[in-house]
Amino acid sequence: MKNVDSKSHVRGESVYLDDIPLIEGTLFACVYDSQVAHGVLKIVEISEAEKSEGVVKIITAKDLIGENQIGGIFPDEPLFADTEVHFQGMPIALVLAETEEQARSAAKKIRAEIEPLEIVTDPRVAFAKNNLIVPPKHFKLGDTENAFKNCEYVFEGRADVNGQEHLYIETQGAYSIPTEQGGMRVYSSTQGPTAVQRCVSRVTGLPMHAVEVDVTRLGGGFGGKEDQANAWAAVCAVGTQLTKRPVKYALHRMEDMRMTGKRNPYSADYKIGLDKDLKIVAYQVVFYQNAGASADLSPPVLERTLFHCTNSYFVPNVTATGYSCRTNLPPNTAFRGFGGPQGMFVIESAIAHAAEKLNVPASQIQQKNLINDGDEFPYGQIAESEAVTSWTQADEKFDFAKLQKEADEFNRQNKFVKKGVALMPVCFGISFTKTPMNQARSLVHVYTDGSVAVSTGAVEMGQGVNTKIAQVASTVFSLPIERVKVHTTNTLRIANTSPTAASAAADLNGRATQIACETILQRLKEVAAPLVEAETPDDVSIENGFVFRKGEPTDFDWLKLVNEAHMNRVNLSEHAHYATQGIHFDWSIAKGHPFAYHTYGTAIVGVSVDCLRGIYTVDFVKACHDFGSSMNTSVDYGQIEGGIVQGIGWMTMEEVVYDKSGKLRSNALSTYKIPDIYSVPKTIEFIPLETTRENLAIFNSKAVGEPPLMYGIGAYFAIRNAVKAFNTEISPAFDTPFTPEKVLMNLYSETVKKMKAKT
Ligand code: MTE
Ligand code: HPA
Ligand code: MOS
């Protein structure tokens, strides 16, 4: 089953924000943003800009009719800086002009006088100054303090994991249009239409019912538009409110890179204790999260870091602490995995550290400690684990020992090219960790021509959720997929949506769609029963557009039945609600059952490092992945491949660089390297896990959006192993990304040390 968008994508006909036909009178917006990372805003000088050609209005904080506040979780983020600036790229003023070029050239004429304050970019420095976004978070299982005393081996170290630019192909943007009685319709490139609606309502002072938000699709979000689409919709809405004209803003790439937050970087201290059989007995970890200048989604991201701090392993004694540290960088935010990958990197580092010191393969420690059915996660949930099955099935199919032997053999024969392999098990919890967010609604209409229209709270952003939703309706009604159309995500049709995030969109919105369709189907069966002389509606079924009685064909087809129902004044529409059952979490004790289920998998990653130049290729990623029973293998395989490549990019080449002044140095594609066709693994091969377990996903499929990204972490450790194959004395720091520059520095670090010692 192909993605329902595939044809219109290939033809260039799919509609993104920038493709929406413009209404006459549309103004174009451009934000003037701070060039100082921290300071007191003394004067904003706009008179020159106001005189600039085509300028209609310039807006600053004092012009807002509603609140100058866009913080979703905490009210700590003004839309426009008023008294202070907190990061380079913070919006200060908004220019509205007749053309895009005029808006941008006028913005360049604005001047701000800012009295500098101390700039902090390092989370550990922010921590030392007690500059935290929220009070620290803790997870505790067992008793680490005592457990460490009884460990045979204890290792301590530090791991640093950098951020990641979302680099969705479609940049952030919005288009707001005035509607009657002071209301507005806002088109937004957002994962969270309700978040945008709430934010627009707040800054304009309009009630939410006066604000309609509509989303056709995104050219990628990856978490970057879960919360951070709000600001751009808000500036457009404020512009519309104050000029009574449509306002559009589609950010240029460099504006987007400069002004928006990224994946949260972390610095962490770990301590790992093992017994003589290499069982991990105790694990202690402290995370310093770089939140940036305001909360945004950093607190729940930090929580998910804690939830995944032991990855696929069972550790009986765990103490995990997280600090969300306020720095003068753009507010960091959700990014595929939502803090989970950062937490996993740290325990994988701790295991690699122990393996190195004990001179055993890391895979031996990994395998010995995989979580089993009945084991407890540090947050109290009891595992229904596929960690061992996915490991075993991957091993049976791909033969780890053989792959390792091939690499060893190669390394014996080659001096300047070294191969490294690493295993990367993944266990990712599915559900928003904030339980109330796990709800969704679906509105289904069956029209009298027999076609079906579906609206849900899910946003299509390339991950194929619309295809899956259409499949749900077509499966329940037993109709060809062409008879079903999934419409835009619109706050008038579906209210109070959770963002499309946490890999849960198909589960939640798919389930709601299933309920809506089943309700309509039941009504149709009731209409059909007397018509086809069935004793009860249960004797009626609809298959491939025809009505059956006890499995026997009748004279009725779908179209005829739908029209009979309509003539009998039977409701052919349904608005259904779904809320995941059985999940809960209590932060006062940091225990509960937050996840509907976990998605598991095991990958093996192989790389070759050129030890003269420091460059490398990822030769293969081979994985056993738990799809449950996949609803759509072509969509899911696409998610796996894309996730793996995005994860490898994060771990190896994508380097977010801010200088000490808080200026983003990697601010364009010339200075920020992402995977291209030449750097994707030569082979990506995976097998679906064979399992029959029931779960809470839609049609027993399992969420696939985020977990595969974490296989990419294996690339870091594979490169590290290759470097160590070049020189066993080298012990590269756990510090991502492992760029070719860093590889080169590491390869020769021992040589340089020795040379220095001689002189
Ligand atoms: N795939 C594509 N093509 N584009 C995206 O923006 N976002 C990822 C993942 N896969 C994304 C993607 C993220 S961060 C999430 S949470 C899930 O998709 C969200 O969609 P789902 O809930 O339907 O899996
Ligand atoms: N995942 C993704 N997005 C979220 C979450 C989560 O657990 N919680 C709030 N937003
Ligand atoms: Mo995904 S980071 O939950 O949008």
PDB file of C-alpha atoms in Angstrom, residues 159-164 263-264 340-346 348-349 424 605 607 616 618 643-655 672-673 675 709-720 733-740 742-743:
ATOM      1  CA  ALA A 159      29.513  12.019  28.484  1.00  0.00           C
ATOM      2  CA  ASP A 160      28.604  14.995  26.333  1.00  0.00           C
ATOM      3  CA  VAL A 161      26.014  14.830  23.647  1.00  0.00           C
ATOM      4  CA  ASN A 162      25.413  17.755  21.338  1.00  0.00           C
ATOM      5  CA  GLY A 163      22.245  19.202  19.876  1.00  0.00           C
ATOM      6  CA  GLN A 164      20.795  18.814  16.403  1.00  0.00           C
ATOM      7  CA  ARG A 263      17.673  19.201  20.128  1.00  0.00           C
ATOM      8  CA  ASN A 264      18.780  19.759  23.742  1.00  0.00           C
ATOM      9  CA  GLY A 340      15.363   9.601  25.127  1.00  0.00           C
ATOM     10  CA  PRO A 341      18.307   9.284  22.733  1.00  0.00           C
ATOM     11  CA  GLN A 342      20.421  11.575  24.914  1.00  0.00           C
ATOM     12  CA  GLY A 343      19.729   9.402  27.958  1.00  0.00           C
ATOM     13  CA  MET A 344      20.565   6.235  26.007  1.00  0.00           C
ATOM     14  CA  PHE A 345      23.848   7.637  24.741  1.00  0.00           C
ATOM     15  CA  VAL A 346      25.051   8.092  28.299  1.00  0.00           C
ATOM     16  CA  GLU A 348      25.916   3.185  26.225  1.00  0.00           C
ATOM     17  CA  SER A 349      28.979   5.318  27.015  1.00  0.00           C
ATOM     18  CA  MET A 424      22.717  -0.889  19.609  1.00  0.00           C
ATOM     19  CA  VAL A 605      26.267  -0.954  12.872  1.00  0.00           C
ATOM     20  CA  VAL A 607      31.827   1.445   9.785  1.00  0.00           C
ATOM     21  CA  TYR A 616      34.601   7.308   7.589  1.00  0.00           C
ATOM     22  CA  VAL A 618      28.891   3.659   7.565  1.00  0.00           C
ATOM     23  CA  GLY A 643      15.292   7.585  11.363  1.00  0.00           C
ATOM     24  CA  ILE A 644      18.551   5.675  11.112  1.00  0.00           C
ATOM     25  CA  VAL A 645      20.095   8.224   8.777  1.00  0.00           C
ATOM     26  CA  GLN A 646      18.936  11.113  10.972  1.00  0.00           C
ATOM     27  CA  GLY A 647      20.396   9.352  14.022  1.00  0.00           C
ATOM     28  CA  ILE A 648      23.717   8.714  12.309  1.00  0.00           C
ATOM     29  CA  GLY A 649      23.828  12.366  11.241  1.00  0.00           C
ATOM     30  CA  TRP A 650      23.302  13.489  14.823  1.00  0.00           C
ATOM     31  CA  MET A 651      26.013  11.161  16.153  1.00  0.00           C
ATOM     32  CA  THR A 652      28.637  11.724  13.492  1.00  0.00           C
ATOM     33  CA  MET A 653      28.536  14.846  11.365  1.00  0.00           C
ATOM     34  CA  GLU A 654      25.895  17.356  12.442  1.00  0.00           C
ATOM     35  CA  GLU A 655      27.709  19.815  14.679  1.00  0.00           C
ATOM     36  CA  TYR A 672      26.194  22.525   9.238  1.00  0.00           C
ATOM     37  CA  LYS A 673      26.755  19.189   7.543  1.00  0.00           C
ATOM     38  CA  PRO A 675      23.818  13.302   5.727  1.00  0.00           C
ATOM     39  CA  LEU A 709      16.661   7.139  15.179  1.00  0.00           C
ATOM     40  CA  MET A 710      18.317   5.572  18.198  1.00  0.00           C
ATOM     41  CA  TYR A 711      19.944   2.796  16.153  1.00  0.00           C
ATOM     42  CA  GLY A 712      22.092   5.632  14.803  1.00  0.00           C
ATOM     43  CA  ILE A 713      23.783   5.867  18.216  1.00  0.00           C
ATOM     44  CA  GLY A 714      25.541   2.636  17.278  1.00  0.00           C
ATOM     45  CA  ALA A 715      27.478   4.557  14.605  1.00  0.00           C
ATOM     46  CA  TYR A 716      29.271   6.550  17.307  1.00  0.00           C
ATOM     47  CA  PHE A 717      30.444   3.404  19.077  1.00  0.00           C
ATOM     48  CA  ALA A 718      31.344   1.634  15.851  1.00  0.00           C
ATOM     49  CA  ILE A 719      33.606   4.549  14.884  1.00  0.00           C
ATOM     50  CA  ARG A 720      35.071   4.512  18.369  1.00  0.00           C
ATOM     51  CA  ALA A 733      36.050  10.898  25.050  1.00  0.00           C
ATOM     52  CA  PHE A 734      32.318  10.290  24.924  1.00  0.00           C
ATOM     53  CA  ASP A 735      31.590  13.485  23.114  1.00  0.00           C
ATOM     54  CA  THR A 736      29.282  13.677  20.108  1.00  0.00           C
ATOM     55  CA  PRO A 737      29.213  14.232  17.202  1.00  0.00           C
ATOM     56  CA  PHE A 738      32.218  12.141  16.173  1.00  0.00           C
ATOM     57  CA  THR A 739      33.143  14.405  13.272  1.00  0.00           C
ATOM     58  CA  PRO A 740      36.048  13.524  10.976  1.00  0.00           C
ATOM     59  CA  LYS A 742      37.524  14.675  16.085  1.00  0.00           C
ATOM     60  CA  VAL A 743      38.311  11.235  14.683  1.00  0.00           C
TER      61      VAL A 743
END
